[in-house]
Coordinates of C-alpha atoms in Angstrom, one line a residue:
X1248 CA 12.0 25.2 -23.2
X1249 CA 13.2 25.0 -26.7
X1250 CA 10.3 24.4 -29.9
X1251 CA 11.0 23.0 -33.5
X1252 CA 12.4 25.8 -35.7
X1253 CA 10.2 25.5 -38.5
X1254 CA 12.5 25.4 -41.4
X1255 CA 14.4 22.8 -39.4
X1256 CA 15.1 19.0 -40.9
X1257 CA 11.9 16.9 -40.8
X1258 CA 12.2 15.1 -37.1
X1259 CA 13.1 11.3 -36.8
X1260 CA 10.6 9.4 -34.5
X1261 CA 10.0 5.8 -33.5
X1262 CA 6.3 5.3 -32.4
X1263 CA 6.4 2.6 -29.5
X1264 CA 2.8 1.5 -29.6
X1265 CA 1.3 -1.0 -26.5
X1266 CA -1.1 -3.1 -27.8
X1267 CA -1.9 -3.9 -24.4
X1268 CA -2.5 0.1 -23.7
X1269 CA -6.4 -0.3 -22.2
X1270 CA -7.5 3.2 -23.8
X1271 CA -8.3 3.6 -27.3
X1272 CA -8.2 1.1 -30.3
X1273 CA -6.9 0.7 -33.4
X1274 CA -9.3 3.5 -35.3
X1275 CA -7.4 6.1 -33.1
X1276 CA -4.0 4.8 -33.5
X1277 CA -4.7 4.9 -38.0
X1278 CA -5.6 8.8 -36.9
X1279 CA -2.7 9.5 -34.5
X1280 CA 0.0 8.0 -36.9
X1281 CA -1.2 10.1 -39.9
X1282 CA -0.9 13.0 -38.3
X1283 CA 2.8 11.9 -37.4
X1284 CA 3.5 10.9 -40.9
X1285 CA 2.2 14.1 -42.2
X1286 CA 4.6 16.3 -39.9
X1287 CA 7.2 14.0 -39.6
X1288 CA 9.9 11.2 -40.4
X1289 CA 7.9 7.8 -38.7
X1290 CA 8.6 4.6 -37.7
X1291 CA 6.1 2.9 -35.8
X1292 CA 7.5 -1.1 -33.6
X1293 CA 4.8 -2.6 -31.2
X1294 CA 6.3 -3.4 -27.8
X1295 CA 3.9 -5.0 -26.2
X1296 CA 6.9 -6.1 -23.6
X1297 CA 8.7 -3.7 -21.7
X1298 CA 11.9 -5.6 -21.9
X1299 CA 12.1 -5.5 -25.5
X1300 CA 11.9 -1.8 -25.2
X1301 CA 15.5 -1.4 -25.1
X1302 CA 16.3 -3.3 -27.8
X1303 CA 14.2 -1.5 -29.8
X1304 CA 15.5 1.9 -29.6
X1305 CA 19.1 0.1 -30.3
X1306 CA 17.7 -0.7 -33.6
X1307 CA 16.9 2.9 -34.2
X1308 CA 19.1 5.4 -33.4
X1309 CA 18.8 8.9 -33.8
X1310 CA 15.1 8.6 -33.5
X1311 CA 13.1 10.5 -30.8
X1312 CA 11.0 7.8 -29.0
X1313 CA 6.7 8.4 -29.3
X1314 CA 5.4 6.5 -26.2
X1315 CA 1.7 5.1 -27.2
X1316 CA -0.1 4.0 -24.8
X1317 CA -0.9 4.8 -21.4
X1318 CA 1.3 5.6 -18.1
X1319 CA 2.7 2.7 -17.9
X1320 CA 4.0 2.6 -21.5
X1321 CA 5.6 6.0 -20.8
X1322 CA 7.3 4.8 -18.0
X1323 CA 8.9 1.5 -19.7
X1324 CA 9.9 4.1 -22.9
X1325 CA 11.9 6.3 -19.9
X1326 CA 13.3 3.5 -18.4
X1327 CA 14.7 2.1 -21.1
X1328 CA 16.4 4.9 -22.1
X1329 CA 17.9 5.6 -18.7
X1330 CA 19.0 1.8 -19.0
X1331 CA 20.9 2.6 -22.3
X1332 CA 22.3 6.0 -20.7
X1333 CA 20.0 8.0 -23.7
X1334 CA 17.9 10.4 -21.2
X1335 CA 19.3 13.7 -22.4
X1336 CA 20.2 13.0 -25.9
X1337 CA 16.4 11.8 -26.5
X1338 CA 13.3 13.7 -26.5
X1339 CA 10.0 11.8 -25.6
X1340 CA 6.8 11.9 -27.3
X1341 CA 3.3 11.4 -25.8
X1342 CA 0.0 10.1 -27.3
X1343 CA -1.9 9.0 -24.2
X1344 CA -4.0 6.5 -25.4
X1345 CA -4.2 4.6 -22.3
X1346 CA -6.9 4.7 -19.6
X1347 CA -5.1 6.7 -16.5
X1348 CA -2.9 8.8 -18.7
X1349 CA -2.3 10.9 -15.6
X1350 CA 1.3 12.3 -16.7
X1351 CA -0.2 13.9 -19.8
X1352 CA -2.9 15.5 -17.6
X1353 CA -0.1 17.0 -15.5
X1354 CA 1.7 18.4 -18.5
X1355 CA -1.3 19.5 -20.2
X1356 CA -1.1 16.7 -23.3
X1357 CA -4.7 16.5 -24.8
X1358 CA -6.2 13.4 -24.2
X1359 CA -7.9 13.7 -27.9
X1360 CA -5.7 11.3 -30.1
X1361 CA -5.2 13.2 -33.3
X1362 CA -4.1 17.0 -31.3
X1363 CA -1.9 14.7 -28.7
X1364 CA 0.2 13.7 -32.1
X1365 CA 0.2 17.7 -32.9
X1366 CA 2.1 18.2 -29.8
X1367 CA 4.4 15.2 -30.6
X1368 CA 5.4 17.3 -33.9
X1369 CA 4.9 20.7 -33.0
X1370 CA 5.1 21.0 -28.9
X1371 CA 8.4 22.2 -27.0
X1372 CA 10.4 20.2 -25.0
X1373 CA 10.9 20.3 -21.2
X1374 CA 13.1 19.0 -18.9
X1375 CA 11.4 16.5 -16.3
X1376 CA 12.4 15.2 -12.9
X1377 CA 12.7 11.6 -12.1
X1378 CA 12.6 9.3 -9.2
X1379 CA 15.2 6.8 -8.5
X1380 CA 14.4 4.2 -6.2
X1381 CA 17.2 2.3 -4.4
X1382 CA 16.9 -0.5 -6.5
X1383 CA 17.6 1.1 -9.6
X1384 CA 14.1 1.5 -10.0
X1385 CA 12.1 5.2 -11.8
X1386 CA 9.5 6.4 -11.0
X1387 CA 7.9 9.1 -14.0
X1388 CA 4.9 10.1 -12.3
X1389 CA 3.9 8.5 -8.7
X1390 CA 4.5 5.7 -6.2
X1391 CA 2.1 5.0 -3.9
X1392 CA 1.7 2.3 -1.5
X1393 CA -1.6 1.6 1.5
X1394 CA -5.0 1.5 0.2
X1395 CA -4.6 3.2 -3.6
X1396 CA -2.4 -0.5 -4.5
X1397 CA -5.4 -2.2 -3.2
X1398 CA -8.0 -0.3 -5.3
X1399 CA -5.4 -0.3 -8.1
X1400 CA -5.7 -4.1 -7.8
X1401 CA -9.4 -4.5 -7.4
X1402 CA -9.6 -2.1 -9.9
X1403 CA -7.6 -3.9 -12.5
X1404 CA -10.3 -6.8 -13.2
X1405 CA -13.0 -3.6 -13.5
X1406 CA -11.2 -2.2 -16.6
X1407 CA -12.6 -3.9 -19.6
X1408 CA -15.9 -2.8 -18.7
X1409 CA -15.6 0.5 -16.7
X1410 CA -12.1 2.0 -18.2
X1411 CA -10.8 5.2 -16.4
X1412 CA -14.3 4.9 -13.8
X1413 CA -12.6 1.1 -12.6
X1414 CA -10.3 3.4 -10.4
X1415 CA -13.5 4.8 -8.4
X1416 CA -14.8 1.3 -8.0
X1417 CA -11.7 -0.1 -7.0
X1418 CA -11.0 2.8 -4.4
X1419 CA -14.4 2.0 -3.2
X1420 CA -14.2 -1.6 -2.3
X1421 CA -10.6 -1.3 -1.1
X1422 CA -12.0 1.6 1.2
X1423 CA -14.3 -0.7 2.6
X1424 CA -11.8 -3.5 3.8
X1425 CA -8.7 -1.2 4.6
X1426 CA -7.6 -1.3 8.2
X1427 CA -4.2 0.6 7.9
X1428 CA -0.7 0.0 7.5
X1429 CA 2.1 0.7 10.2
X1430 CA 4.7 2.4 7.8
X1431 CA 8.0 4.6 8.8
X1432 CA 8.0 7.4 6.2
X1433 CA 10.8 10.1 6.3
X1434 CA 11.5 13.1 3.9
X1435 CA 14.9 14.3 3.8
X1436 CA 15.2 12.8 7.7
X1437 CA 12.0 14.5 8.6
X1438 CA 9.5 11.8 10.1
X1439 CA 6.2 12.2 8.9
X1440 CA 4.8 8.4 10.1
X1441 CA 7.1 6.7 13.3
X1442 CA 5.7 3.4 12.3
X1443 CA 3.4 3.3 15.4
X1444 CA 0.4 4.7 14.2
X1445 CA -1.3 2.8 11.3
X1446 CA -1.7 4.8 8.0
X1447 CA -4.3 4.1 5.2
X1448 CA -2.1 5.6 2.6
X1449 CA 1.5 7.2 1.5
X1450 CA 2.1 8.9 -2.2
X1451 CA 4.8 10.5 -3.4
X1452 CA 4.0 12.7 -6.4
X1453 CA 6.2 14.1 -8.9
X1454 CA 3.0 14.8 -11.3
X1455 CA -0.1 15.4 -9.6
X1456 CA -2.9 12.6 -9.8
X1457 CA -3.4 8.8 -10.2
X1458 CA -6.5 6.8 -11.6
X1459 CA -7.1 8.7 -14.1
X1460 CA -7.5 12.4 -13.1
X1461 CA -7.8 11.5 -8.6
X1462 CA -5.2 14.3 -7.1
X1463 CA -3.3 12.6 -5.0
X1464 CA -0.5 15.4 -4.8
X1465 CA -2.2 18.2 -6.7
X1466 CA 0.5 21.2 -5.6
X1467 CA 3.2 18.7 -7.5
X1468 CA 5.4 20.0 -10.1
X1469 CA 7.1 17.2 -12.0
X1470 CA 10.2 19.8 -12.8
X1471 CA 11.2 21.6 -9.5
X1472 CA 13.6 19.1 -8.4
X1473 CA 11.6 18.3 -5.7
X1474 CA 8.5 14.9 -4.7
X1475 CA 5.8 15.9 -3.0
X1476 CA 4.6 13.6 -0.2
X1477 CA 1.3 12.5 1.0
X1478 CA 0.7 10.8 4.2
X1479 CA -3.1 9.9 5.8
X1480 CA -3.8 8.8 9.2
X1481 CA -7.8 8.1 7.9
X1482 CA -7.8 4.8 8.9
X1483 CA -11.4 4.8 10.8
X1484 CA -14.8 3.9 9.1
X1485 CA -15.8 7.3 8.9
X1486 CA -12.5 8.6 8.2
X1487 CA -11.8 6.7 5.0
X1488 CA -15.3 7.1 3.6
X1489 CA -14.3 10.7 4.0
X1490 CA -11.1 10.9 2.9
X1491 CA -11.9 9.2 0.0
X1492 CA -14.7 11.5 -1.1
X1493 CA -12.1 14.2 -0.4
X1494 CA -9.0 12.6 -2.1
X1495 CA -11.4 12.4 -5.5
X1496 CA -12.3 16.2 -5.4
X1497 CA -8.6 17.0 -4.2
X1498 CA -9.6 18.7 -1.3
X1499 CA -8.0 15.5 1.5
X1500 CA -5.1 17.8 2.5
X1501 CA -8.7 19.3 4.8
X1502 CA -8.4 16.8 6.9
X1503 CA -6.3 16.9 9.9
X1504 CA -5.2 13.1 9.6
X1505 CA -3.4 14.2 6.5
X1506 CA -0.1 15.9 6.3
X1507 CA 1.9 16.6 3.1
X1508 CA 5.7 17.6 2.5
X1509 CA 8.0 18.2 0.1
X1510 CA 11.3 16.7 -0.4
X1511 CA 14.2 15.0 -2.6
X1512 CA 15.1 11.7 -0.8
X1513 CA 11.9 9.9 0.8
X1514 CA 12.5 6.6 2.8
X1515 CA 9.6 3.9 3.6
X1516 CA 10.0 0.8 5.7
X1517 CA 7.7 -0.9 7.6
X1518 CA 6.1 -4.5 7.2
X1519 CA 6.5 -6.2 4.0
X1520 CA 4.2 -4.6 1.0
X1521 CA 3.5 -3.8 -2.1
X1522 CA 3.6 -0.9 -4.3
X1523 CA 2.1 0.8 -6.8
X1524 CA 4.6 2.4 -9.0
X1525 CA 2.9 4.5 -12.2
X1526 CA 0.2 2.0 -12.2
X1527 CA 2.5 -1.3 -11.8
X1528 CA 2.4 -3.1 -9.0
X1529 CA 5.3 -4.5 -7.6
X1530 CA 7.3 -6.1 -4.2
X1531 CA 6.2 -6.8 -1.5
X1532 CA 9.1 -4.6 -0.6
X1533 CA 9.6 -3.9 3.5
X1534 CA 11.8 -0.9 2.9
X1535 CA 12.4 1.4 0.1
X1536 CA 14.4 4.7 -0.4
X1537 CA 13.9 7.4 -3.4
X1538 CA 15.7 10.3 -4.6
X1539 CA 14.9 13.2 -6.6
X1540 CA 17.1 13.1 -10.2
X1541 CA 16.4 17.3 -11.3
X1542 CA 16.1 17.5 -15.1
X1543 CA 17.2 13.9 -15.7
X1544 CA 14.6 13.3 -19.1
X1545 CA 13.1 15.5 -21.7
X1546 CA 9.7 15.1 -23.3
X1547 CA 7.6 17.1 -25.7
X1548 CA 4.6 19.1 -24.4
X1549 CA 2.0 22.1 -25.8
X1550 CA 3.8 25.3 -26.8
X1551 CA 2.7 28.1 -24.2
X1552 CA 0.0 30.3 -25.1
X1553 CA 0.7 34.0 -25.2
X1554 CA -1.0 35.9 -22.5
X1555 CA -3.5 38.6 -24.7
X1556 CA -1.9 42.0 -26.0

């Protein structure tokens, strides 16, 4: 990891801010960008579309993209810059101020507004992993298809009102209804599902939760070149309730209709669905392949604390 010399020329930053971020409002974006201002050299754009994300940072070069908002923000601030070939000659910056913000809890980014914008100007950078789907596709934090799209989208109408708890509700009522999916799922040619046997859910993890804090793949480290993999065969009454109780606490890799694995090319095909790719949905797809890129971005996290003595 490298830090900011101090000493070194003032930093160069372009705050993408998503007005459509559903975390915190306007009172903590005045406090996160004084805190930029005061430590470095701002200019703040609102891209509230992730097309015009590209655009943007053509408009501004030399500056080190700020991602405000939420997990989805991040991921259309990363994806643009892997569209403009710019991964490894920008650093990231992340104020989550959305209502998941799962990618910050991986990487230890406060969730407080004004001390996520201290990291922004005073962190150190690491290299992450990303996820390449066979589309062209990335994935920043986690893909996940089965019963977590169908509480993401149940979820989605709960968020005005219940912010990061819509997740729990959604999961809830999607539990409810979910009678499986038959899915193929490989990791590097290793068969985890055949396709025969119905599965309530598949992740693939390169950070560690979804919905705001739920584990999905909690052993996950977004920077070891490597997804981890959750499959669950929990597809009876009693099994789901369970397993979703379980999944919550982190604690579903108990069950013996789970299995996990680890691996840098994963392959799903099966009937026509949809997915949920760091918290947008998208497809139906009926097959979809994705590999591993080691070290491909860089983004700005808390300086490591000195162990005592």
């Amino acid at each position: 990891m490298a830090g900011w010399a101090e000493g070194e020329a003032m930093r160069r930053l372009l705050v993408l801010r998503n007005p459509s971020a559903g975390g915190a409002g306007d009172e903590a974006h005045d406090v996160v960008m004084a805190v930029l201002k005061e430590h470095a050299d701002v200019v703040e754009v609102t891209a509230g579309d992730p097309r015009d994300l590209a655009g943007l940072l053509g408009e501004h070069p030399g500056r080190d993209p700020v991602a405000v908002g939420g997990d989805g923000t991040l991921h259309g601030v990363v994806a643009a810059l892997s569209a403009r070939g710019e991964l490894k000659t920008r650093t990231v910056g992340l104020v989550p101020l959305g209502t998941g913000n799962d990618m910050a809890r991986a990487l230890g980014i406060p969730l407080e507004p004004s001390q996520a914008a201290r990291v922004v100007t005073g962190g150190v950078e690491r290299r992450m992993d990303l996820l390449y789907d066979d589309q062209g596709g990335i994935v920043v934090n986690a893909v996940h298809l089965g019963v977590g799209v169908a509480a993401g989208q149940a979820a989605t109408a709960l968020k005005p009102v219940l912010r990061r708890f819509a997740y729990a509700a959604g999961g809830l009522a999607a539990g409810v209804r979910a009678r499986g999916w038959r899915v193929r799922v490989e990791v590097d040619g290793r068969v985890l599902a055949d396709g025969r046997r119905r599965v309530l859910m598949v992740g693939v993890g390169n950070g560690t939760s979804i919905g705001g804090g739920t584990p999905l793949t909690p052993g996950a480290r977004p920077d070891d070149g490597l997804a981890d993999v959750m499959v669950s065969f929990s597809t009876g009454p009693v099994r789901r309730l369970v397993y979703g109780v379980l999944l919550r606490l982190g604690r579903h890799g108990r069950q013996d209709t789970v299995v996990f694995a680890r691996g840098s090319r994963i392959q799903i095909s099966g009937p026509a669905s949809e997915v949920n790719a760091d918290g947008e949905i998208t497809g139906p797809v009926s097959g979809r392949t994705w590999t591993v890129t080691p070290a491909a971005w860089r983004i700005t996290v808390p300086s490591p604390v000195p162990p005592p003595g």
